[in-house]
Amino acid sequence: MTRVDVVTCFIEFEGKILLLRRSQAVGSYQQRWAGISGYIEPGNTPLAQAKLEIEEELGLDPEKLILVKQGEPIEVVDRELDRTWIVHPFRFRVSGELALKTNWEHAEYRWIAPQDIVSYDTVPQLDAAWESVK
């Protein structure tokens, strides 16, 4: 089974967190809800990759992000994909004006109350990733 390190980022704004529905164009978990996520590129730290993904996927300036918490990595086994994801979870807060510009990776987004995450059809163990950073 292939082990792959990824980041998952939760963006918090005015007490709500951002969930994004993955588009049909992504390689896995199409149409499932997720945080901002991406593979950790060689040479990048998880934190640097998290900020890069947020900038690429939302158009947010990393300088406007306040790191609230970095959780311990979570192991997520997906036998269908023959992959073990090592998920590095992050929680960031954003204040001030917020204008999101999602890229091709997302079909839509919603601001939700954190406790409502369990009501969505999410990527595997997204709720566990949230629990590690709340």
Backbone as a chain_set.jsonl record, in Angstrom:
{"seq": "MTRVDVVTCFIEFEGKILLLRRSQAVGSYQQRWAGISGYIEPGNTPLAQAKLEIEEELGLDPEKLILVKQGEPIEVVDRELDRTWIVHPFRFRVSGELALKTNWEHAEYRWIAPQDIVSYDTVPQLDAAWESVK", "coords": {"N": [[0.849, -1.189, 0.0], [0.607, 2.169, -0.887], [2.056, 4.961, 0.711], [1.081, 8.241, 1.342], [1.745, 11.595, 1.919], [-0.298, 14.249, 2.874], [-1.855, 17.508, 3.145], [-4.555, 18.839, 5.049], [-6.669, 21.497, 5.327], [-8.487, 23.591, 7.446], [-10.459, 26.406, 7.239], [-11.364, 29.083, 9.177], [-13.909, 31.407, 9.817], [-15.572, 33.974, 11.292], [-16.672, 32.213, 13.233], [-17.495, 30.005, 11.779], [-16.69, 27.157, 9.68], [-15.0, 26.399, 6.616], [-16.198, 24.318, 4.103], [-15.564, 22.463, 1.188], [-16.82, 21.258, -1.882], [-15.518, 18.701, -3.726], [-14.515, 18.755, -7.122], [-15.463, 17.147, -10.287], [-13.157, 16.894, -11.673], [-10.954, 16.262, -10.124], [-8.527, 13.858, -8.85], [-9.362, 11.962, -6.933], [-12.038, 11.005, -4.727], [-14.22, 12.473, -5.844], [-16.819, 14.888, -5.839], [-17.16, 14.775, -3.1], [-17.183, 16.284, 0.146], [-14.733, 18.43, 1.599], [-11.808, 19.824, 3.268], [-9.423, 22.378, 2.419], [-6.989, 20.868, 0.514], [-4.02, 18.924, -0.293], [-1.209, 17.31, -1.89], [1.885, 16.9, -0.157], [4.577, 18.468, -1.327], [7.89, 17.468, -2.374], [10.513, 18.705, -0.357], [9.004, 20.693, 0.808], [7.648, 21.855, 3.898], [4.949, 20.599, 5.966], [3.417, 22.841, 6.893], [4.203, 24.943, 5.152], [3.267, 23.859, 2.748], [0.541, 23.758, 3.295], [-0.168, 26.497, 3.401], [0.453, 27.21, 0.774], [-1.384, 25.64, -0.693], [-3.801, 26.793, 0.14], [-3.553, 29.355, -0.904], [-3.408, 28.748, -3.671], [-5.856, 27.354, -4.136], [-7.907, 28.946, -3.132], [-7.246, 31.572, -3.533], [-6.405, 33.154, -1.456], [-4.366, 35.378, 0.342], [-1.513, 34.271, 1.96], [-0.527, 35.801, 4.062], [-2.72, 36.761, 5.384], [-3.625, 34.754, 6.913], [-4.088, 33.202, 10.035], [-2.513, 30.949, 11.981], [-4.159, 28.65, 13.87], [-4.085, 26.079, 14.939], [-2.022, 23.193, 14.566], [-2.593, 19.931, 13.907], [-1.836, 16.56, 15.061], [-0.482, 14.188, 12.745], [-2.752, 12.1, 10.91], [-3.546, 8.781, 10.153], [-5.017, 7.48, 7.324], [-6.506, 4.845, 5.901], [-7.144, 3.638, 2.707], [-8.403, 1.144, 1.108], [-9.544, 0.643, -1.376], [-8.265, 2.447, -3.095], [-5.763, 1.553, -2.672], [-4.048, 2.878, -0.907], [-2.449, 4.657, 1.712], [-3.208, 7.433, 3.367], [-1.405, 9.994, 4.86], [-2.47, 12.287, 6.795], [-2.017, 15.647, 7.412], [-3.32, 17.791, 9.51], [-4.61, 21.166, 9.635], [-5.647, 24.216, 11.142], [-6.802, 27.345, 10.362], [-7.407, 30.802, 10.944], [-9.222, 33.484, 9.562], [-9.506, 36.948, 9.216], [-11.266, 40.08, 8.758], [-12.084, 41.447, 5.501], [-13.293, 39.069, 3.172], [-12.772, 37.458, 0.244], [-13.368, 34.852, -1.705], [-11.916, 32.839, -4.238], [-12.425, 30.152, -5.806], [-10.647, 27.412, -7.319], [-10.366, 25.078, -10.12], [-10.523, 22.701, -8.72], [-12.681, 22.564, -7.046], [-16.227, 22.333, -6.769], [-18.182, 23.715, -5.399], [-18.713, 25.689, -2.401], [-19.251, 25.928, 1.169], [-19.998, 27.691, 4.172], [-20.0, 26.409, 7.325], [-21.424, 25.436, 10.524], [-19.157, 24.116, 12.846], [-19.921, 21.692, 14.175], [-21.645, 20.543, 12.376], [-20.305, 19.11, 10.476], [-20.434, 16.34, 10.384], [-22.761, 15.843, 9.04], [-22.334, 15.89, 6.355], [-21.319, 14.377, 3.233], [-18.307, 13.423, 3.271], [-14.738, 13.43, 2.484], [-12.773, 10.564, 3.484], [-12.601, 10.331, 7.008], [-12.64, 13.086, 7.602], [-13.91, 14.346, 9.701], [-12.424, 13.417, 11.885], [-9.997, 14.655, 11.373], [-10.773, 17.312, 11.754], [-11.453, 17.202, 14.482], [-8.927, 16.923, 15.579], [-7.852, 19.441, 15.426], [-9.525, 21.239, 16.631]], "CA": [[0.0, 0.0, 0.0], [1.39, 3.396, -1.02], [1.847, 5.983, 1.745], [1.118, 9.563, 0.727], [1.551, 12.701, 2.86], [-1.14, 15.339, 2.376], [-2.362, 18.464, 4.134], [-5.967, 19.209, 5.026], [-6.751, 22.78, 6.024], [-9.788, 24.158, 7.776], [-10.442, 27.862, 7.306], [-12.406, 29.546, 10.092], [-14.286, 32.809, 9.623], [-16.763, 34.348, 12.06], [-17.222, 31.066, 13.95], [-17.857, 28.9, 10.883], [-15.565, 26.601, 8.93], [-15.228, 26.264, 5.184], [-16.16, 23.011, 3.449], [-15.588, 22.59, -0.269], [-17.17, 20.016, -2.572], [-14.507, 18.411, -4.742], [-15.07, 18.709, -8.481], [-15.296, 15.898, -11.041], [-11.839, 16.917, -12.316], [-9.881, 15.83, -9.219], [-8.16, 12.454, -8.992], [-9.998, 11.063, -5.967], [-13.138, 11.507, -3.885], [-15.015, 13.468, -6.557], [-18.119, 15.294, -5.291], [-17.197, 14.669, -1.644], [-16.835, 17.524, 0.835], [-13.382, 18.38, 2.177], [-11.143, 21.098, 3.506], [-8.402, 22.624, 1.4], [-6.038, 19.77, 0.677], [-3.064, 18.71, -1.364], [-0.012, 16.519, -1.622], [3.045, 17.645, 0.329], [5.619, 18.388, -2.353], [9.244, 17.28, -1.839], [11.194, 19.932, 0.049], [8.095, 21.576, 1.55], [7.133, 21.427, 5.194], [3.485, 20.579, 5.925], [2.868, 24.193, 7.041], [4.426, 25.678, 3.899], [2.363, 23.302, 1.743], [-0.817, 24.182, 3.653], [-0.347, 27.888, 2.959], [0.485, 27.209, -0.687], [-2.664, 25.097, -1.17], [-4.844, 27.792, 0.4], [-3.378, 30.423, -1.889], [-3.748, 28.225, -4.999], [-7.235, 26.89, -4.267], [-8.874, 29.968, -2.716], [-6.798, 32.92, -3.849], [-6.18, 33.904, -0.211], [-2.996, 35.758, 0.659], [-1.079, 33.588, 3.181], [-0.286, 36.777, 5.129], [-3.989, 37.002, 6.079], [-3.949, 33.546, 7.663], [-3.579, 33.059, 11.394], [-2.507, 29.535, 12.346], [-4.772, 28.389, 15.173], [-3.56, 24.813, 15.454], [-1.567, 22.122, 13.679], [-2.872, 18.666, 14.578], [-0.95, 15.425, 14.804], [-0.878, 13.476, 11.525], [-3.751, 11.036, 11.02], [-3.395, 7.768, 9.109], [-6.299, 7.117, 6.725], [-6.287, 3.735, 4.972], [-8.155, 3.485, 1.66], [-8.071, -0.106, 0.423], [-9.965, 0.763, -2.78], [-7.211, 3.154, -3.83], [-4.495, 0.948, -2.271], [-3.272, 4.031, -0.463], [-2.57, 5.14, 3.085], [-2.998, 8.882, 3.418], [-0.933, 10.555, 6.125], [-3.117, 13.599, 6.74], [-1.483, 16.661, 8.321], [-4.418, 18.764, 9.6], [-4.352, 22.541, 10.065], [-6.784, 25.133, 11.313], [-6.424, 28.747, 10.209], [-8.462, 31.804, 11.095], [-9.106, 34.63, 8.661], [-10.34, 38.065, 9.673], [-11.373, 41.15, 7.771], [-12.862, 41.126, 4.305], [-12.94, 37.766, 2.63], [-13.262, 37.198, -1.114], [-12.815, 33.567, -2.129], [-11.935, 32.517, -5.669], [-12.048, 28.74, -5.885], [-10.112, 26.965, -8.606], [-11.011, 23.932, -10.764], [-10.607, 21.537, -7.837], [-13.891, 22.615, -6.224], [-17.483, 22.625, -7.46], [-18.898, 24.701, -4.585], [-18.26, 25.734, -1.01], [-20.213, 26.37, 2.18], [-19.549, 27.981, 5.535], [-20.875, 25.609, 8.182], [-21.106, 25.312, 11.945], [-18.248, 22.966, 12.934], [-20.576, 20.448, 14.586], [-22.426, 20.008, 11.256], [-19.43, 18.397, 9.535], [-20.863, 14.939, 10.301], [-23.946, 15.78, 8.178], [-21.902, 15.971, 4.962], [-20.631, 13.239, 2.633], [-16.95, 13.969, 3.209], [-13.606, 12.535, 2.265], [-12.622, 9.735, 4.678], [-12.11, 10.808, 8.3], [-12.521, 14.542, 7.714], [-14.326, 14.716, 11.059], [-11.285, 13.15, 12.78], [-9.025, 15.728, 11.132], [-11.292, 18.5, 12.436], [-11.329, 16.984, 15.931], [-7.527, 17.081, 15.99], [-7.443, 20.853, 15.411], [-10.523, 22.142, 17.227]], "C": [[0.889, 1.244, 0.0], [1.041, 4.38, 0.091], [2.051, 7.359, 1.114], [0.837, 10.623, 1.789], [0.763, 13.818, 2.195], [-1.456, 16.299, 3.519], [-3.869, 18.583, 3.955], [-6.098, 20.44, 5.904], [-8.197, 23.193, 6.231], [-9.611, 25.662, 7.918], [-11.627, 28.286, 8.154], [-12.639, 31.037, 9.871], [-15.599, 33.047, 10.351], [-17.469, 33.133, 12.668], [-17.64, 29.889, 13.086], [-16.599, 28.395, 10.188], [-15.985, 26.367, 7.481], [-15.136, 24.801, 4.765], [-16.291, 23.242, 1.954], [-15.935, 21.239, -0.88], [-16.209, 19.828, -3.736], [-15.163, 18.252, -6.11], [-14.887, 17.322, -9.104], [-13.884, 15.783, -11.61], [-10.706, 16.417, -11.424], [-9.68, 14.315, -9.307], [-8.832, 11.483, -8.045], [-11.105, 11.797, -5.215], [-13.939, 12.627, -4.554], [-16.37, 13.654, -5.87], [-18.231, 15.133, -3.771], [-16.73, 15.993, -1.053], [-15.502, 17.358, 1.553], [-12.962, 19.77, 2.622], [-10.239, 21.365, 2.311], [-7.343, 21.549, 1.589], [-5.1, 19.662, -0.514], [-1.898, 17.861, -0.908], [1.093, 17.421, -1.087], [4.184, 17.406, -0.659], [6.992, 18.195, -1.703], [9.896, 18.63, -1.525], [10.315, 20.906, 0.814], [7.78, 20.993, 2.92], [5.614, 21.343, 5.073], [2.874, 21.981, 6.028], [3.034, 25.007, 5.759], [3.478, 25.18, 2.81], [0.925, 23.722, 2.019], [-1.086, 25.598, 3.15], [-0.38, 27.993, 1.437], [-0.847, 26.713, -1.262], [-3.791, 26.106, -0.986], [-4.756, 28.919, -0.619], [-3.817, 29.954, -3.281], [-5.239, 27.945, -5.156], [-8.283, 27.94, -3.928], [-8.493, 31.384, -3.112], [-6.576, 33.785, -2.626], [-4.692, 34.169, -0.004], [-2.593, 35.07, 1.964], [-0.819, 34.532, 4.356], [-1.554, 37.061, 5.935], [-4.41, 35.821, 6.944], [-3.318, 33.58, 9.046], [-3.665, 31.576, 11.741], [-3.069, 29.387, 13.753], [-4.177, 27.121, 15.772], [-3.113, 23.907, 14.315], [-1.766, 20.823, 14.438], [-1.81, 17.62, 14.283], [-1.404, 14.727, 13.522], [-1.823, 12.307, 11.824], [-3.532, 10.071, 9.857], [-4.778, 7.345, 8.622], [-6.036, 6.059, 5.654], [-7.454, 3.661, 3.995], [-7.769, 2.267, 0.824], [-8.46, -0.061, -1.058], [-8.886, 1.412, -3.638], [-5.826, 2.564, -3.575], [-3.52, 2.02, -1.784], [-3.504, 4.275, 1.029], [-2.217, 6.615, 3.059], [-2.47, 9.231, 4.802], [-1.385, 12.014, 6.084], [-2.539, 14.504, 7.825], [-2.538, 17.77, 8.41], [-3.982, 20.119, 10.164], [-5.671, 23.282, 10.223], [-6.236, 26.554, 11.269], [-7.64, 29.621, 10.429], [-8.16, 32.934, 10.122], [-9.999, 35.718, 9.224], [-10.35, 39.142, 8.607], [-12.226, 40.72, 6.592], [-12.362, 39.824, 3.69], [-13.59, 37.586, 1.263], [-12.589, 35.922, -1.604], [-12.958, 33.393, -3.635], [-11.477, 31.073, -5.794], [-11.53, 28.399, -7.277], [-10.873, 25.728, -9.093], [-11.21, 22.725, -9.85], [-11.92, 21.462, -7.062], [-15.111, 23.023, -7.033], [-18.287, 23.691, -6.722], [-18.289, 24.717, -3.19], [-19.38, 26.234, -0.118], [-19.478, 26.684, 3.477], [-20.524, 27.268, 6.458], [-20.472, 25.746, 9.647], [-20.245, 24.055, 12.09], [-18.928, 21.644, 13.302], [-21.381, 19.801, 13.457], [-21.593, 19.201, 10.264], [-19.879, 16.95, 9.34], [-22.086, 14.761, 9.402], [-23.595, 15.754, 6.691], [-21.225, 14.676, 4.524], [-19.198, 13.694, 2.341], [-15.929, 12.937, 2.745], [-13.406, 11.738, 3.558], [-11.968, 10.47, 5.853], [-11.88, 12.313, 8.379], [-12.913, 15.005, 9.111], [-13.2, 14.473, 12.064], [-10.208, 14.217, 12.609], [-9.473, 17.001, 11.833], [-11.118, 18.366, 13.95], [-9.901, 17.234, 16.407], [-7.071, 18.538, 16.034], [-8.448, 21.779, 16.081], [-10.163, 22.54, 18.638]], "O": [[1.816, 1.349, 0.802], [-0.134, 4.606, 0.378], [3.053, 7.61, 0.445], [-0.182, 10.564, 2.476], [1.102, 14.275, 1.103], [-1.34, 15.954, 4.695], [-4.389, 18.445, 2.848], [-5.696, 20.437, 7.067], [-9.016, 23.149, 5.313], [-8.722, 26.13, 8.63], [-12.763, 27.897, 7.883], [-11.696, 31.82, 9.754], [-16.608, 32.404, 10.064], [-18.695, 33.03, 12.628], [-18.097, 28.873, 13.61], [-15.587, 29.092, 10.111], [-17.16, 26.168, 7.174], [-14.141, 24.128, 5.029], [-17.041, 24.112, 1.512], [-15.418, 20.204, -0.458], [-16.101, 20.682, -4.616], [-16.245, 17.677, -6.225], [-14.245, 16.445, -8.526], [-13.459, 14.692, -11.988], [-9.605, 16.17, -11.916], [-10.554, 13.588, -9.779], [-8.871, 10.285, -8.326], [-11.103, 13.022, -5.09], [-14.295, 13.612, -3.907], [-16.977, 12.698, -5.387], [-19.31, 15.341, -3.216], [-15.971, 16.731, -1.682], [-15.185, 16.278, 2.052], [-13.659, 20.757, 2.387], [-10.294, 20.651, 1.31], [-6.856, 21.343, 2.7], [-5.343, 20.223, -1.582], [-1.633, 17.713, 0.285], [1.225, 18.569, -1.512], [4.683, 16.289, -0.801], [7.234, 18.7, -0.607], [9.835, 19.566, -2.322], [10.824, 21.854, 1.411], [7.66, 19.778, 3.075], [5.04, 21.952, 4.171], [1.911, 22.28, 5.323], [2.101, 25.686, 5.331], [2.945, 25.977, 2.037], [0.171, 24.01, 1.089], [-2.124, 25.856, 2.541], [-1.152, 28.773, 0.88], [-1.374, 27.299, -2.207], [-4.642, 26.255, -1.863], [-5.775, 29.38, -1.133], [-4.517, 30.679, -3.988], [-5.824, 28.261, -6.192], [-9.423, 27.846, -4.382], [-9.317, 32.296, -3.037], [-6.557, 35.012, -2.728], [-3.866, 33.27, -0.162], [-3.261, 35.259, 2.981], [-0.883, 34.115, 5.512], [-1.466, 37.555, 7.059], [-5.431, 35.879, 7.628], [-2.153, 33.944, 9.2], [-4.756, 31.009, 11.791], [-2.521, 29.933, 14.711], [-3.813, 27.084, 16.948], [-3.733, 23.857, 13.252], [-1.174, 20.629, 15.5], [-0.993, 17.778, 13.376], [-2.603, 14.682, 13.245], [-1.705, 11.63, 12.845], [-3.355, 10.495, 8.715], [-5.612, 6.904, 9.413], [-5.418, 6.343, 4.628], [-8.615, 3.624, 4.405], [-6.913, 2.352, -0.057], [-7.784, -0.657, -1.897], [-8.626, 0.982, -4.762], [-4.838, 2.999, -4.167], [-2.355, 2.068, -2.18], [-4.616, 4.116, 1.532], [-1.083, 6.997, 2.769], [-3.036, 8.802, 5.808], [-0.77, 12.857, 5.431], [-2.569, 14.167, 9.009], [-2.648, 18.594, 7.503], [-3.118, 20.207, 11.037], [-6.656, 23.011, 9.537], [-5.337, 26.918, 12.027], [-8.767, 29.223, 10.134], [-7.004, 33.29, 9.891], [-11.119, 35.448, 9.658], [-9.548, 39.121, 7.674], [-12.989, 39.757, 6.674], [-11.166, 39.53, 3.694], [-14.815, 37.564, 1.147], [-11.39, 35.909, -1.885], [-13.977, 33.748, -4.227], [-10.279, 30.802, -5.879], [-11.919, 29.01, -8.273], [-11.912, 25.378, -8.533], [-11.983, 21.824, -10.174], [-12.242, 20.423, -6.485], [-15.051, 23.927, -7.866], [-18.993, 24.482, -7.348], [-17.463, 23.872, -2.844], [-20.327, 26.873, -0.576], [-18.488, 26.045, 3.831], [-21.733, 27.492, 6.386], [-19.344, 26.118, 9.969], [-20.576, 23.022, 11.507], [-18.547, 20.59, 12.792], [-21.762, 18.635, 13.564], [-22.14, 18.662, 9.302], [-19.723, 16.394, 8.253], [-22.415, 13.632, 9.037], [-24.486, 15.609, 5.854], [-20.631, 13.968, 5.338], [-18.921, 14.276, 1.292], [-16.219, 11.746, 2.632], [-13.827, 12.189, 4.623], [-10.939, 11.129, 5.708], [-11.023, 12.771, 9.136], [-12.322, 15.942, 9.648], [-13.042, 15.25, 13.005], [-9.581, 14.635, 13.583], [-8.658, 17.697, 12.438], [-10.687, 19.306, 14.616], [-9.695, 17.708, 17.524], [-6.028, 18.845, 16.611], [-8.242, 22.992, 16.099], [-10.9, 23.294, 19.274]]}, "num_chains": 1, "name": "protein.A"}
